[in-house]
Amino acid sequence: MKEADRKSGFIAVVGRPSTGKSSLVNALCGHKISIVSPTPQTTRNKIRGIYNTAHGQAVFLDTPGLYNSRKPLNRHLRELVTASLDEVDAVLYVIDVSRPVGSEERYIAALLGESRLATVVALNKIDLRRAGGRDPLELVRSSLPAAAVAETSAVRGDGLEKLQQALFAALPEGELLYPEEFYTDQDPEFRIAELIREQAVLQSRQELPHALYVEISDLELRDEQAARPAAEDEKEREEPLWIRAFLIVERESQKGIMVGKGGSRIKAIRQAAQREISRVFPYRIHLDLRVKVNPGWRRQEHLLSRLVR
Ligand SMILES: Nc1nc2c(ncn2[C@@H]2O[C@H](COP(=O)(O)OP(=O)(O)OP(=O)(O)O)[C@@H](O)[C@H]2O)c(=O)[nH]1
Ligand SMILES: [Mg+2]
């Protein structure tokens, strides 16, 4: 392929909560870039996933699910999504076909129509039963008549090739934006905090997934083995990565829920998070995880500005 034919650009991934935006970004990029859970509003940040192909480079901005609520956290999340539309060359609009089209969906379709950005629609979760009511394709045809449409299943990997072609067709010709070996630009501390939050959300989702955030207080590579002679097995020489982190909840009563009976829940979260972190970072992971209360944190504007970005 000639250098001049290469495409590159930024693509905002937008949709209602829990439609599979992060799952699609991970499936396309082939890496765990963004955390995934069945709880709506899992993503709280504008997370960059870099997708390198023979056609060029697409940089996804995975965004929080768009949700109409006046609560301060939701307002911050919504503003982040609308601001990302100003930074991109195209949009990947993800619709969950297993849920009926409602006012939220119509609002997003209209917003994207007004943005005049090149839009590709993924009709996702085609492995599930389609919801009754208005056909989402009809909504797309009326609000976004120029949009390309691909039917996908992020969990089964269906339709990704067609989606990929449509996305690159929507991007301008251009040089690489990041070196080809990069697949994300998140710093390690942020990724680790997200992997811990994912496990905390997965294991507390009946009770308080939205009341949580994670803070890393210490991150240290301890080269304990440097003084020792080289081991036969390279694995034994893997350095330990020490992480001290806090799971922060809103109220004292939530602390007990996160800790669990005899510390069982926090232990399960810690073990699962250690496993997930070691899949991403090639170290022996030592995670010291504690629960802390920050009363009413979801109303603290300065904290929300730091957490939601
Ligand atoms: N059956 C099925 N489930 C899917 C598919 N794509 C995603 N999911 C599931 O849907 C849930 C939400 O997926 P996410 O990728 O976190 O969705 P999201 O749109 O990023 O969610 P927010 O960040 O909360 O807005 C998870 O339980 C996924 O496993 C799909 O194609 N089919
Ligand atoms: Mg997400």
Coordinates of C-alpha atoms in Angstrom, one line a residue, residues 12-24 37-43 62-68 74 77-78 81 91-112 121-125 131-136 139 210:
A12 CA -15.1 9.1 19.3
V13 CA -17.0 6.0 20.5
V14 CA -20.4 7.2 21.6
G15 CA -23.6 5.7 22.8
R16 CA -26.0 5.0 25.7
P17 CA -24.5 3.3 28.8
S18 CA -23.6 -0.4 28.5
T19 CA -24.1 -0.7 24.7
G20 CA -20.7 -2.3 24.4
K21 CA -18.5 0.7 23.4
S22 CA -15.5 -0.4 25.5
S23 CA -16.0 -4.1 24.4
L24 CA -15.8 -3.0 20.8
S37 CA -18.8 -4.6 33.1
P38 CA -22.6 -5.2 32.9
T39 CA -23.1 -2.1 35.1
P40 CA -24.0 1.1 33.1
Q41 CA -21.5 3.9 33.3
T42 CA -18.5 1.7 33.8
T43 CA -16.3 4.0 31.7
D62 CA -13.8 5.5 24.2
T63 CA -16.3 7.7 26.2
P64 CA -18.7 7.2 29.1
G65 CA -22.3 6.2 28.2
L66 CA -24.5 9.2 27.5
Y67 CA -27.2 9.5 30.1
N68 CA -29.5 12.3 31.0
N74 CA -23.3 12.5 35.3
L77 CA -19.5 12.5 32.2
R78 CA -21.8 14.0 29.7
V81 CA -18.6 13.1 25.8
V91 CA -17.8 8.9 15.3
L92 CA -18.5 5.3 16.1
Y93 CA -22.1 5.3 17.4
V94 CA -22.8 2.1 19.2
I95 CA -26.5 1.0 19.6
D96 CA -27.5 -2.0 21.6
V97 CA -30.2 -3.8 19.5
S98 CA -31.4 -5.9 22.5
R99 CA -32.8 -2.7 24.1
P100 CA -35.8 -0.8 22.7
V101 CA -35.1 2.6 21.1
G102 CA -36.2 5.2 23.6
S103 CA -35.8 8.9 24.1
E104 CA -32.2 8.6 25.1
E105 CA -31.4 6.9 21.8
R106 CA -33.3 9.5 19.8
Y107 CA -31.4 12.3 21.7
I108 CA -28.0 10.8 20.8
A109 CA -28.9 10.2 17.1
A110 CA -30.1 13.8 16.9
L111 CA -26.9 15.1 18.6
L112 CA -24.7 13.2 16.2
V121 CA -23.1 3.0 13.4
A122 CA -22.5 -0.4 15.1
L123 CA -25.7 -2.2 15.7
N124 CA -24.2 -4.3 18.5
K125 CA -25.2 -7.3 20.5
A131 CA -35.9 -5.7 21.2
G132 CA -39.4 -5.0 19.9
G133 CA -40.6 -1.5 19.0
R134 CA -39.0 0.9 16.6
D135 CA -36.2 -0.6 14.4
P136 CA -32.9 1.2 15.3
L139 CA -33.8 5.9 13.5
H210 CA -21.3 3.9 41.2

